[in-house]
PDB file of C-alpha atoms and ligand atoms in Angstrom:
ATOM      1  CA  MET U   1      81.697 180.493  95.199  1.00 67.00           C
ATOM      2  CA  SER U   2      79.802 177.604  96.772  1.00 76.00           C
ATOM      3  CA  MET U   3      81.140 176.071 100.064  1.00 69.00           C
ATOM      4  CA  TYR U   4      82.487 172.950  98.162  1.00 67.00           C
ATOM      5  CA  GLY U   5      84.437 175.455  95.432  1.00 75.00           C
ATOM      6  CA  ALA U   6      85.890 177.085  98.407  1.00 73.00           C
ATOM      7  CA  LEU U   7      87.327 173.983  99.872  1.00 66.00           C
ATOM      8  CA  ARG U   8      88.280 173.010  96.476  1.00 73.00           C
ATOM      9  CA  ALA U   9      90.273 175.936  95.844  1.00 75.00           C
ATOM     10  CA  ALA U  10      91.966 175.978  99.490  1.00 69.00           C
ATOM     11  CA  ARG U  11      93.066 172.165  98.623  1.00 68.00           C
ATOM     12  CA  ARG U  12      94.528 173.070  95.647  1.00 72.00           C
ATOM     13  CA  ILE U  13      96.356 175.812  97.227  1.00 71.00           C
ATOM     14  CA  ALA U  14      97.697 173.597 100.201  1.00 67.00           C
ATOM     15  CA  ASP U  15      99.084 171.374  97.165  1.00 69.00           C
ATOM     16  CA  TRP U  16     101.265 174.196  96.018  1.00 73.00           C
ATOM     17  CA  PRO U  17     104.908 172.691  96.384  1.00 74.00           C
ATOM     18  CA  LEU U  18     105.818 175.376  98.820  1.00 72.00           C
ATOM     19  CA  LEU U  19     103.110 174.955 101.003  1.00 72.00           C
ATOM     20  CA  ARG U  20     103.611 171.252 100.920  1.00 78.00           C
ATOM     21  CA  PRO U  21     105.825 171.183 104.038  1.00 80.00           C
ATOM     22  CA  SER U  22     103.762 173.114 106.079  1.00 82.00           C
ATOM     23  CA  ARG U  23     100.516 171.054 105.013  1.00 82.00           C
ATOM     24  CA  THR U  24     102.471 167.673 106.055  1.00 84.00           C
ATOM     25  CA  ARG U  25     103.578 169.041 109.441  1.00 85.00           C
ATOM     26  CA  TRP U  26      99.790 170.206 110.033  1.00 84.00           C
ATOM     27  CA  GLU U  27      98.567 166.681 109.036  1.00 85.00           C
ATOM     28  CA  GLU U  28     101.134 164.920 111.251  1.00 87.00           C
ATOM     29  CA  ARG U  29     100.007 166.907 114.215  1.00 87.00           C
ATOM     30  CA  GLN U  30      95.961 165.862 113.752  1.00 86.00           C
ATOM     31  CA  PHE U  31      97.380 162.313 113.128  1.00 85.00           C
ATOM     32  CA  LEU U  32      99.049 162.951 116.518  1.00 87.00           C
ATOM     33  CA  ASP U  33      95.812 164.112 118.286  1.00 85.00           C
ATOM     34  CA  PRO U  34      94.434 161.373 120.782  1.00 78.00           C
ATOM     35  CA  GLN U  35      91.063 162.175 119.615  1.00 77.00           C
ATOM     36  CA  SER U  36      91.882 161.579 115.519  1.00 74.00           C
ATOM     37  CA  GLY U  37      91.688 157.510 115.810  1.00 59.00           C
ATOM     38  CA  ALA U  38      92.067 155.077 113.213  1.00 56.00           C
ATOM     39  CA  ALA U  39      94.270 157.225 111.032  1.00 92.00           C
ATOM     40  CA  TYR U  40      97.526 156.505 109.207  1.00 96.00           C
ATOM     41  CA  PHE U  41     100.534 158.898 108.746  1.00 95.00           C
ATOM     42  CA  GLY U  42     104.017 158.614 107.036  1.00 95.00           C
ATOM     43  CA  VAL U  43     106.176 156.347 105.010  1.00 98.00           C
ATOM     44  CA  TYR U  44     108.937 154.663 106.654  1.00 98.00           C
ATOM     45  CA  ALA U  45     111.748 152.128 106.020  1.00 98.00           C
ATOM     46  CA  SER U  46     111.589 150.431 109.350  1.00 98.00           C
ATOM     47  CA  PHE U  47     109.456 149.924 112.768  1.00 98.00           C
ATOM     48  CA  ALA U  48     112.570 151.755 114.386  1.00 98.00           C
ATOM     49  CA  GLN U  49     112.292 154.869 111.934  1.00 98.00           C
ATOM     50  CA  ALA U  50     108.377 155.041 112.238  1.00 97.00           C
ATOM     51  CA  ARG U  51     108.878 154.677 116.326  1.00 97.00           C
ATOM     52  CA  SER U  52     110.961 157.567 116.600  1.00 96.00           C
ATOM     53  CA  HIS U  53     107.965 159.396 115.285  1.00 95.00           C
ATOM     54  CA  LEU U  54     105.367 158.379 117.384  1.00 96.00           C
ATOM     55  CA  PRO U  55     104.927 159.303 121.372  1.00 94.00           C
ATOM     56  CA  ARG U  56     105.950 156.688 123.837  1.00 93.00           C
ATOM     57  CA  GLY U  57     103.249 154.616 124.555  1.00 92.00           C
ATOM     58  CA  PRO U  58     101.775 150.823 125.322  1.00 94.00           C
ATOM     59  CA  GLY U  59     100.971 150.441 121.523  1.00 95.00           C
ATOM     60  CA  PHE U  60      98.468 147.700 121.554  1.00 96.00           C
ATOM     61  CA  ASN U  61      99.093 146.479 125.083  1.00 95.00           C
ATOM     62  CA  LEU U  62      95.965 148.642 126.568  1.00 94.00           C
ATOM     63  CA  GLY U  63      93.083 147.195 128.134  1.00 94.00           C
ATOM     64  CA  ALA U  64      90.994 150.040 126.578  1.00 93.00           C
ATOM     65  CA  LEU U  65      91.337 149.085 123.125  1.00 94.00           C
ATOM     66  CA  ALA U  66      89.689 145.825 123.705  1.00 95.00           C
ATOM     67  CA  LEU U  67      86.283 147.670 124.393  1.00 94.00           C
ATOM     68  CA  GLU U  68      84.998 147.570 121.318  1.00 92.00           C
ATOM     69  CA  HIS U  69      85.850 144.117 120.431  1.00 94.00           C
ATOM     70  CA  VAL U  70      84.323 142.891 123.714  1.00 90.00           C
ATOM     71  CA  GLN U  71      81.123 145.174 122.802  1.00 94.00           C
ATOM     72  CA  VAL U  72      80.532 144.281 119.244  1.00 90.00           C
ATOM     73  CA  ARG U  73      82.931 141.901 117.573  1.00 93.00           C
ATOM     74  CA  MET U  74      82.614 138.796 119.936  1.00 95.00           C
ATOM     75  CA  THR U  75      78.985 138.486 118.769  1.00 93.00           C
ATOM     76  CA  ARG U  76      79.045 140.243 115.420  1.00 95.00           C
ATOM     77  CA  VAL U  77      80.460 138.979 111.755  1.00 97.00           C
ATOM     78  CA  PHE U  78      81.305 141.025 109.131  1.00 97.00           C
ATOM     79  CA  GLU U  79      81.367 140.591 105.302  1.00 97.00           C
ATOM     80  CA  TYR U  80      84.865 139.916 105.519  1.00 98.00           C
ATOM     81  CA  ASP U  81      84.357 136.931 107.934  1.00 98.00           C
ATOM     82  CA  TYR U  82      82.781 134.942 105.226  1.00 98.00           C
ATOM     83  CA  PRO U  83      85.302 133.535 103.565  1.00 98.00           C
ATOM     84  CA  ILE U  84      87.173 132.941 106.702  1.00 98.00           C
ATOM     85  CA  MET U  85      84.174 130.777 107.754  1.00 98.00           C
ATOM     86  CA  ARG U  86      83.674 128.708 104.688  1.00 98.00           C
ATOM     87  CA  TRP U  87      87.236 127.634 104.744  1.00 98.00           C
ATOM     88  CA  LEU U  88      87.225 127.218 108.329  1.00 98.00           C
ATOM     89  CA  GLU U  89      84.474 125.001 108.126  1.00 98.00           C
ATOM     90  CA  ARG U  90      85.694 122.729 105.385  1.00 98.00           C
ATOM     91  CA  ALA U  91      88.997 122.534 107.594  1.00 98.00           C
ATOM     92  CA  PHE U  92      87.317 121.336 110.591  1.00 98.00           C
ATOM     93  CA  ALA U  93      85.194 118.993 107.981  1.00 97.00           C
ATOM     94  CA  ARG U  94      88.618 117.198 107.219  1.00 96.00           C
ATOM     95  CA  GLY U  95      89.719 116.781 110.489  1.00 97.00           C
ATOM     96  CA  ALA U  96      91.334 120.086 111.817  1.00 98.00           C
ATOM     97  CA  ALA U  97      91.014 120.721 115.465  1.00 98.00           C
ATOM     98  CA  ARG U  98      93.953 122.945 116.446  1.00 98.00           C
ATOM     99  CA  VAL U  99      93.636 126.741 115.512  1.00 98.00           C
ATOM    100  CA  LEU U 100      96.348 129.213 116.404  1.00 98.00           C
ATOM    101  CA  ASP U 101      94.463 133.017 116.181  1.00 98.00           C
ATOM    102  CA  ILE U 102      97.581 135.476 115.943  1.00 98.00           C
ATOM    103  CA  GLY U 103      96.146 138.539 117.177  1.00 98.00           C
ATOM    104  CA  GLY U 104      93.088 137.369 117.698  1.00 98.00           C
ATOM    105  CA  SER U 105      92.149 139.748 120.357  1.00 98.00           C
ATOM    106  CA  VAL U 106      89.806 138.780 123.397  1.00 98.00           C
ATOM    107  CA  GLY U 107      88.798 135.494 121.174  1.00 98.00           C
ATOM    108  CA  VAL U 108      86.480 137.353 119.055  1.00 98.00           C
ATOM    109  CA  HIS U 109      86.680 135.146 115.929  1.00 98.00           C
ATOM    110  CA  TYR U 110      85.986 132.198 118.115  1.00 98.00           C
ATOM    111  CA  PHE U 111      82.941 133.814 120.032  1.00 97.00           C
ATOM    112  CA  ALA U 112      81.578 135.269 116.701  1.00 97.00           C
ATOM    113  CA  TYR U 113      82.295 132.049 114.560  1.00 97.00           C
ATOM    114  CA  ARG U 114      81.026 129.577 117.268  1.00 96.00           C
ATOM    115  CA  ARG U 115      77.366 130.838 116.758  1.00 95.00           C
ATOM    116  CA  TYR U 116      77.649 130.114 112.662  1.00 96.00           C
ATOM    117  CA  LEU U 117      80.131 126.917 112.619  1.00 96.00           C
ATOM    118  CA  ASP U 118      79.925 123.563 114.067  1.00 94.00           C
ATOM    119  CA  MET U 119      83.282 123.291 115.697  1.00 97.00           C
ATOM    120  CA  PRO U 120      84.991 120.232 116.758  1.00 98.00           C
ATOM    121  CA  GLU U 121      84.411 118.613 120.124  1.00 97.00           C
ATOM    122  CA  SER U 122      88.404 118.369 120.635  1.00 97.00           C
ATOM    123  CA  LEU U 123      88.920 121.651 119.548  1.00 98.00           C
ATOM    124  CA  ALA U 124      91.812 123.859 120.853  1.00 98.00           C
ATOM    125  CA  TRP U 125      91.841 127.419 119.886  1.00 98.00           C
ATOM    126  CA  HIS U 126      94.858 129.321 120.964  1.00 98.00           C
ATOM    127  CA  VAL U 127      94.605 132.977 120.632  1.00 98.00           C
ATOM    128  CA  VAL U 128      98.495 134.858 120.796  1.00 98.00           C
ATOM    129  CA  GLU U 129      97.918 138.452 122.223  1.00 98.00           C
ATOM    130  CA  VAL U 130      99.567 141.079 123.896  1.00 98.00           C
ATOM    131  CA  PRO U 131      99.292 140.384 127.914  1.00 98.00           C
ATOM    132  CA  GLU U 132      96.615 142.995 128.886  1.00 97.00           C
ATOM    133  CA  ILE U 133      94.407 141.734 125.858  1.00 97.00           C
ATOM    134  CA  ALA U 134      94.991 138.233 126.912  1.00 98.00           C
ATOM    135  CA  ALA U 135      94.316 138.631 130.397  1.00 98.00           C
ATOM    136  CA  ILE U 136      91.044 139.979 129.604  1.00 97.00           C
ATOM    137  CA  GLY U 137      90.218 136.986 127.127  1.00 98.00           C
ATOM    138  CA  ARG U 138      91.199 134.501 129.844  1.00 98.00           C
ATOM    139  CA  GLY U 139      88.687 136.283 131.884  1.00 97.00           C
ATOM    140  CA  LEU U 140      86.052 136.215 129.093  1.00 97.00           C
ATOM    141  CA  ALA U 141      86.653 132.466 128.429  1.00 98.00           C
ATOM    142  CA  ARG U 142      85.877 131.435 131.905  1.00 97.00           C
ATOM    143  CA  GLN U 143      82.686 133.510 131.935  1.00 97.00           C
ATOM    144  CA  HIS U 144      81.507 132.174 129.013  1.00 96.00           C
ATOM    145  CA  GLY U 145      82.246 128.610 129.888  1.00 95.00           C
ATOM    146  CA  ALA U 146      85.011 128.155 126.531  1.00 97.00           C
ATOM    147  CA  PRO U 147      87.466 125.614 127.805  1.00 97.00           C
ATOM    148  CA  ALA U 148      88.716 125.384 124.324  1.00 98.00           C
ATOM    149  CA  LEU U 149      89.700 129.056 123.968  1.00 98.00           C
ATOM    150  CA  MET U 150      93.335 129.762 125.444  1.00 98.00           C
ATOM    151  CA  PHE U 151      95.461 132.530 125.560  1.00 98.00           C
ATOM    152  CA  THR U 152      99.159 133.259 125.147  1.00 98.00           C
ATOM    153  CA  SER U 153     101.750 136.140 124.464  1.00 98.00           C
ATOM    154  CA  ASP U 154     105.183 134.045 123.400  1.00 98.00           C
ATOM    155  CA  LEU U 155     104.229 133.944 119.440  1.00 98.00           C
ATOM    156  CA  GLU U 156     107.650 132.337 118.674  1.00 97.00           C
ATOM    157  CA  ALA U 157     106.834 129.178 120.880  1.00 97.00           C
ATOM    158  CA  ALA U 158     103.212 128.986 119.887  1.00 97.00           C
ATOM    159  CA  VAL U 159     104.299 128.502 116.043  1.00 97.00           C
ATOM    160  CA  ARG U 160     107.225 126.600 116.730  1.00 96.00           C
ATOM    161  CA  THR U 161     105.538 123.676 118.746  1.00 91.00           C
ATOM    162  CA  GLY U 162     102.139 124.229 118.708  1.00 89.00           C
ATOM    163  CA  GLY U 163     101.568 121.666 116.126  1.00 95.00           C
ATOM    164  CA  HIS U 164      98.392 123.870 114.778  1.00 98.00           C
ATOM    165  CA  ASP U 165      96.166 122.733 111.921  1.00 98.00           C
ATOM    166  CA  VAL U 166      94.884 126.300 110.852  1.00 98.00           C
ATOM    167  CA  TRP U 167      96.438 129.564 111.529  1.00 98.00           C
ATOM    168  CA  ASN U 168      94.167 132.503 111.343  1.00 98.00           C
ATOM    169  CA  CYS U 169      95.295 135.776 111.502  1.00 98.00           C
ATOM    170  CA  ALA U 170      92.955 138.725 110.915  1.00 98.00           C
ATOM    171  CA  GLY U 171      94.477 142.365 110.489  1.00 98.00           C
ATOM    172  CA  ALA U 172      97.148 141.829 113.008  1.00 98.00           C
ATOM    173  CA  ILE U 173     100.562 140.354 111.512  1.00 98.00           C
ATOM    174  CA  GLN U 174     101.101 144.081 110.137  1.00 98.00           C
ATOM    175  CA  TYR U 175     101.514 145.541 113.459  1.00 98.00           C
ATOM    176  CA  VAL U 176     104.528 143.037 114.594  1.00 98.00           C
ATOM    177  CA  GLU U 177     107.848 143.805 113.400  1.00 98.00           C
ATOM    178  CA  ASP U 178     109.019 140.327 112.335  1.00 97.00           C
ATOM    179  CA  ALA U 179     105.881 138.110 112.134  1.00 97.00           C
ATOM    180  CA  HIS U 180     105.669 137.948 108.352  1.00 98.00           C
ATOM    181  CA  PRO U 181     103.957 134.563 107.767  1.00 98.00           C
ATOM    182  CA  ALA U 182     106.909 133.076 105.663  1.00 98.00           C
ATOM    183  CA  ARG U 183     109.346 133.728 108.768  1.00 98.00           C
ATOM    184  CA  LEU U 184     106.991 132.198 111.119  1.00 98.00           C
ATOM    185  CA  LEU U 185     106.236 129.220 108.786  1.00 98.00           C
ATOM    186  CA  ASP U 186     110.327 128.651 108.825  1.00 97.00           C
ATOM    187  CA  LEU U 187     110.223 128.463 112.718  1.00 97.00           C
ATOM    188  CA  CYS U 188     107.509 125.732 112.813  1.00 96.00           C
ATOM    189  CA  GLU U 189     108.252 122.226 113.298  1.00 94.00           C
ATOM    190  CA  THR U 190     104.932 120.862 112.130  1.00 95.00           C
ATOM    191  CA  LEU U 191     103.384 123.175 109.414  1.00 97.00           C
ATOM    192  CA  PRO U 192      99.996 123.874 109.256  1.00 98.00           C
ATOM    193  CA  GLU U 193      97.916 122.688 106.536  1.00 97.00           C
ATOM    194  CA  HIS U 194      95.604 126.041 106.253  1.00 98.00           C
ATOM    195  CA  LEU U 195      96.630 129.602 106.986  1.00 98.00           C
ATOM    196  CA  LEU U 196      93.738 132.148 106.948  1.00 98.00           C
ATOM    197  CA  LEU U 197      95.203 135.737 106.743  1.00 98.00           C
ATOM    198  CA  ASN U 198      92.469 138.378 106.615  1.00 98.00           C
ATOM    199  CA  LYS U 199      92.765 142.203 106.644  1.00 98.00           C
ATOM    200  CA  LEU U 200      95.883 142.499 105.410  1.00 98.00           C
ATOM    201  CA  PRO U 201      97.519 145.918 103.888  1.00 98.00           C
ATOM    202  CA  LEU U 202      98.611 144.602 100.738  1.00 98.00           C
ATOM    203  CA  TYR U 203      99.423 146.709  97.436  1.00 98.00           C
ATOM    204  CA  GLY U 204     101.244 146.763  94.014  1.00 98.00           C
ATOM    205  CA  GLY U 205     103.952 149.127  95.410  1.00 98.00           C
ATOM    206  CA  GLU U 206     107.149 148.406  97.178  1.00 98.00           C
ATOM    207  CA  HIS U 207     106.958 147.290 100.857  1.00 98.00           C
ATOM    208  CA  PHE U 208     106.909 150.282 103.695  1.00 98.00           C
ATOM    209  CA  VAL U 209     106.045 150.776 107.060  1.00 98.00           C
ATOM    210  CA  THR U 210     103.582 153.560 108.287  1.00 98.00           C
ATOM    211  CA  THR U 211     101.956 154.550 111.383  1.00 97.00           C
ATOM    212  CA  GLN U 212      98.524 154.308 112.998  1.00 96.00           C
ATOM    213  CA  ASN U 213      96.732 156.288 115.634  1.00 94.00           C
ATOM    214  CA  LEU U 214      94.717 153.199 117.468  1.00 93.00           C
ATOM    215  CA  GLY U 215      92.291 155.292 119.529  1.00 91.00           C
ATOM    216  CA  GLU U 216      92.808 155.686 123.528  1.00 90.00           C
ATOM    217  CA  GLY U 217      96.145 157.880 122.800  1.00 90.00           C
ATOM    218  CA  ALA U 218      97.853 154.756 121.295  1.00 93.00           C
ATOM    219  CA  PHE U 219      99.731 154.379 118.377  1.00 95.00           C
ATOM    220  CA  SER U 220     101.748 151.778 116.046  1.00 97.00           C
ATOM    221  CA  PRO U 221     103.913 151.078 113.351  1.00 98.00           C
ATOM    222  CA  MET U 222     102.394 148.878 110.793  1.00 98.00           C
ATOM    223  CA  HIS U 223     103.920 146.891 107.728  1.00 98.00           C
ATOM    224  CA  VAL U 224     102.282 147.383 104.166  1.00 98.00           C
ATOM    225  CA  TYR U 225     103.558 144.491 101.890  1.00 98.00           C
ATOM    226  CA  ASN U 226     103.752 144.153  98.073  1.00 98.00           C
ATOM    227  CA  THR U 227     100.885 141.839  97.126  1.00 98.00           C
ATOM    228  CA  GLY U 228     103.215 139.566  94.875  1.00 98.00           C
ATOM    229  CA  ALA U 229     106.118 139.232  96.822  1.00 98.00           C
ATOM    230  CA  PHE U 230     103.825 138.613 100.137  1.00 98.00           C
ATOM    231  CA  ILE U 231     102.188 135.449  98.257  1.00 98.00           C
ATOM    232  CA  ARG U 232     105.012 134.324  96.631  1.00 98.00           C
ATOM    233  CA  ALA U 233     107.120 134.037  99.983  1.00 98.00           C
ATOM    234  CA  ILE U 234     104.223 131.860 101.189  1.00 98.00           C
ATOM    235  CA  GLU U 235     103.981 129.816  98.042  1.00 98.00           C
ATOM    236  CA  GLU U 236     107.719 129.209  98.182  1.00 97.00           C
ATOM    237  CA  ARG U 237     107.216 127.663 101.691  1.00 97.00           C
ATOM    238  CA  GLY U 238     104.903 125.048 100.130  1.00 97.00           C
ATOM    239  CA  TYR U 239     101.463 126.209  99.837  1.00 98.00           C
ATOM    240  CA  VAL U 240      99.121 127.327  97.189  1.00 98.00           C
ATOM    241  CA  LEU U 241      96.609 130.019  97.441  1.00 98.00           C
ATOM    242  CA  GLU U 242      93.205 128.932  97.087  1.00 98.00           C
ATOM    243  CA  ASP U 243      91.089 132.240  97.383  1.00 98.00           C
ATOM    244  CA  LYS U 244      91.890 135.955  97.554  1.00 98.00           C
ATOM    245  CA  TRP U 245      89.270 138.401  98.200  1.00 98.00           C
ATOM    246  CA  ASP U 246      89.109 142.471  99.051  1.00 98.00           C
ATOM    247  CA  VAL U 247      88.186 143.941 102.160  1.00 98.00           C
ATOM    248  CA  TYR U 248      86.423 147.067 101.424  1.00 97.00           C
ATOM    249  CA  GLU U 249      85.830 147.877 105.355  1.00 96.00           C
ATOM    250  CA  ARG U 250      89.553 148.888 105.838  1.00 97.00           C
ATOM    251  CA  ALA U 251      91.391 151.161 103.425  1.00 97.00           C
ATOM    252  CA  LEU U 252      94.891 152.913 103.942  1.00 98.00           C
ATOM    253  CA  HIS U 253      94.679 156.615 103.268  1.00 95.00           C
ATOM    254  CA  ILE U 254      98.403 158.181 103.721  1.00 95.00           C
ATOM    255  CA  PRO U 255      97.747 161.951 103.715  1.00 91.00           C
ATOM    256  CA  GLY U 256     100.156 163.834 100.912  1.00 90.00           C
ATOM    257  CA  ARG U 257     100.873 160.074  99.482  1.00 94.00           C
ATOM    258  CA  PRO U 258      98.267 159.020  96.902  1.00 95.00           C
ATOM    259  CA  GLU U 259     100.908 156.476  95.404  1.00 97.00           C
ATOM    260  CA  ARG U 260     100.888 154.648  99.066  1.00 98.00           C
ATOM    261  CA  SER U 261      97.159 154.757  99.548  1.00 97.00           C
ATOM    262  CA  PHE U 262      95.047 152.052  98.335  1.00 98.00           C
ATOM    263  CA  PRO U 263      91.047 151.489  98.728  1.00 98.00           C
ATOM    264  CA  CYS U 264      90.902 147.935 100.146  1.00 98.00           C
ATOM    265  CA  PHE U 265      92.880 145.311 102.158  1.00 98.00           C
ATOM    266  CA  THR U 266      93.011 141.799 101.221  1.00 98.00           C
ATOM    267  CA  GLY U 267      92.224 138.611 102.772  1.00 98.00           C
ATOM    268  CA  LEU U 268      94.132 135.184 101.413  1.00 98.00           C
ATOM    269  CA  TYR U 269      93.506 131.274 101.971  1.00 98.00           C
ATOM    270  CA  PHE U 270      96.421 129.166 101.419  1.00 98.00           C
ATOM    271  CA  ALA U 271      96.228 125.523 102.098  1.00 98.00           C
ATOM    272  CA  ARG U 272      99.582 123.072 102.070  1.00 97.00           C
ATOM    273  CA  ARG U 273     100.370 121.694  98.723  1.00 94.00           C
ATOM    274  CA  SER U 274      99.344 118.409  99.774  1.00 77.00           C
ATOM    275  CA  ASP U 275      96.114 119.382 100.873  1.00 52.00           C
ATOM    276  CA  ALA U 276      95.418 121.576  97.937  1.00 49.00           C
ATOM    277  CA  ALA U 277      92.060 121.287  95.875  1.00 45.00           C
ATOM    278  CA  GLY U 278      92.889 119.480  92.564  1.00 39.00           C
TER     279      GLY U 278
HETATM  280  C1  SAM V 301      93.119 145.432 114.900  1.00 66.51           C
HETATM  281  S1  SAM V 301      93.385 144.204 115.876  1.00 66.51           S
HETATM  282  C2  SAM V 301      92.658 143.131 115.159  1.00 66.51           C
HETATM  283  C3  SAM V 301      91.907 142.017 116.173  1.00 66.51           C
HETATM  284  C4  SAM V 301      91.068 141.248 115.391  1.00 66.51           C
HETATM  285  N1  SAM V 301      91.803 140.083 114.798  1.00 66.51           N
HETATM  286  C5  SAM V 301      89.960 141.555 114.736  1.00 66.51           C
HETATM  287  O1  SAM V 301      90.048 141.016 113.290  1.00 66.51           O
HETATM  288  O2  SAM V 301      89.263 142.117 115.200  1.00 66.51           O
HETATM  289  C6  SAM V 301      94.896 143.849 115.807  1.00 66.51           C
HETATM  290  C7  SAM V 301      95.338 142.923 117.065  1.00 66.51           C
HETATM  291  O3  SAM V 301      96.552 142.387 117.092  1.00 66.51           O
HETATM  292  C8  SAM V 301      97.159 142.280 118.207  1.00 66.51           C
HETATM  293  N2  SAM V 301      98.626 142.616 118.467  1.00 66.51           N
HETATM  294  C9  SAM V 301      99.440 143.342 117.832  1.00 66.51           C
HETATM  295  N3  SAM V 301     100.703 143.394 118.277  1.00 66.51           N
HETATM  296  C10 SAM V 301     100.524 142.224 118.805  1.00 66.51           C
HETATM  297  C11 SAM V 301     101.737 141.282 119.105  1.00 66.51           C
HETATM  298  N4  SAM V 301     102.971 141.500 119.077  1.00 66.51           N
HETATM  299  N5  SAM V 301     101.554 139.975 119.902  1.00 66.51           N
HETATM  300  C12 SAM V 301     100.244 139.574 119.667  1.00 66.51           C
HETATM  301  N6  SAM V 301      99.125 140.317 118.938  1.00 66.51           N
HETATM  302  C13 SAM V 301      99.186 141.465 118.708  1.00 66.51           C
HETATM  303  C14 SAM V 301      96.511 143.490 119.059  1.00 66.51           C
HETATM  304  O4  SAM V 301      96.226 143.559 120.428  1.00 66.51           O
HETATM  305  C15 SAM V 301      94.982 143.409 118.497  1.00 66.51           C
HETATM  306  O5  SAM V 301      93.952 142.571 119.271  1.00 66.51           O
END
């Protein structure tokens, strides 16, 4: 038997219902190994339930997690960034100048996009981040002479009174327990005209929470939302979905749960109804 034939046979045996519980335990141990990095595990009803399966730790509030962002993402754009740059450029051309970047790391999107886009002179780019990452970002903003780039860790205050024209959020709200954009919009005194939501785990099934190994021994719960319900909740707040794209650089594979796994994340652009094309 070839090596692949042997592997397939072993997988079929491991799939036997009687062996499934021990396979799940083995997969969970693999997931919890600090070296395994960026893998997902489990289907839970809430963040509290998901956390009860994780070791205690800092979650995202860990400076070491910024390393790849500083070394790579500050200067590089990826395929999934192009729709964002297209809509951001149009928003700037129409007068937008205040950006709220939720989970924008050390300012990666500001630094990477400014190499490609003309940004307004009066630009204010506010990043909401966990304290450790925000502190690194403030240092980089000083070092690179970027006074437009500012950091806070108070998400609710930033959305409530920030008066931003654009919200940008890439691969981040899913990690915050109560940061569904519909809830954040309900807190807002002045609604943003543009919502740029990238790298979201959306799929056709019901909402659930999973867990992610972030690397460096850190773990986080993560929401996985139903696509239709997620979009409808934002449309009900007065927004029109102008664009939607697949992000094949991110996929969700949950061991033993093919019905909760999917091959790509999603990007969305919403405009406030009065500003919507047509
Ligand atoms: C997967 S990273 C994405 C970073 C960046 N937006 C990108 O696309 O490369 C998720 C980001 O969300 C941030 N984050 C997680 N929980 C947060 C919270 N409660 N408040 C603010 N930011 C948070 C993390 O620190 C991290 O920078």
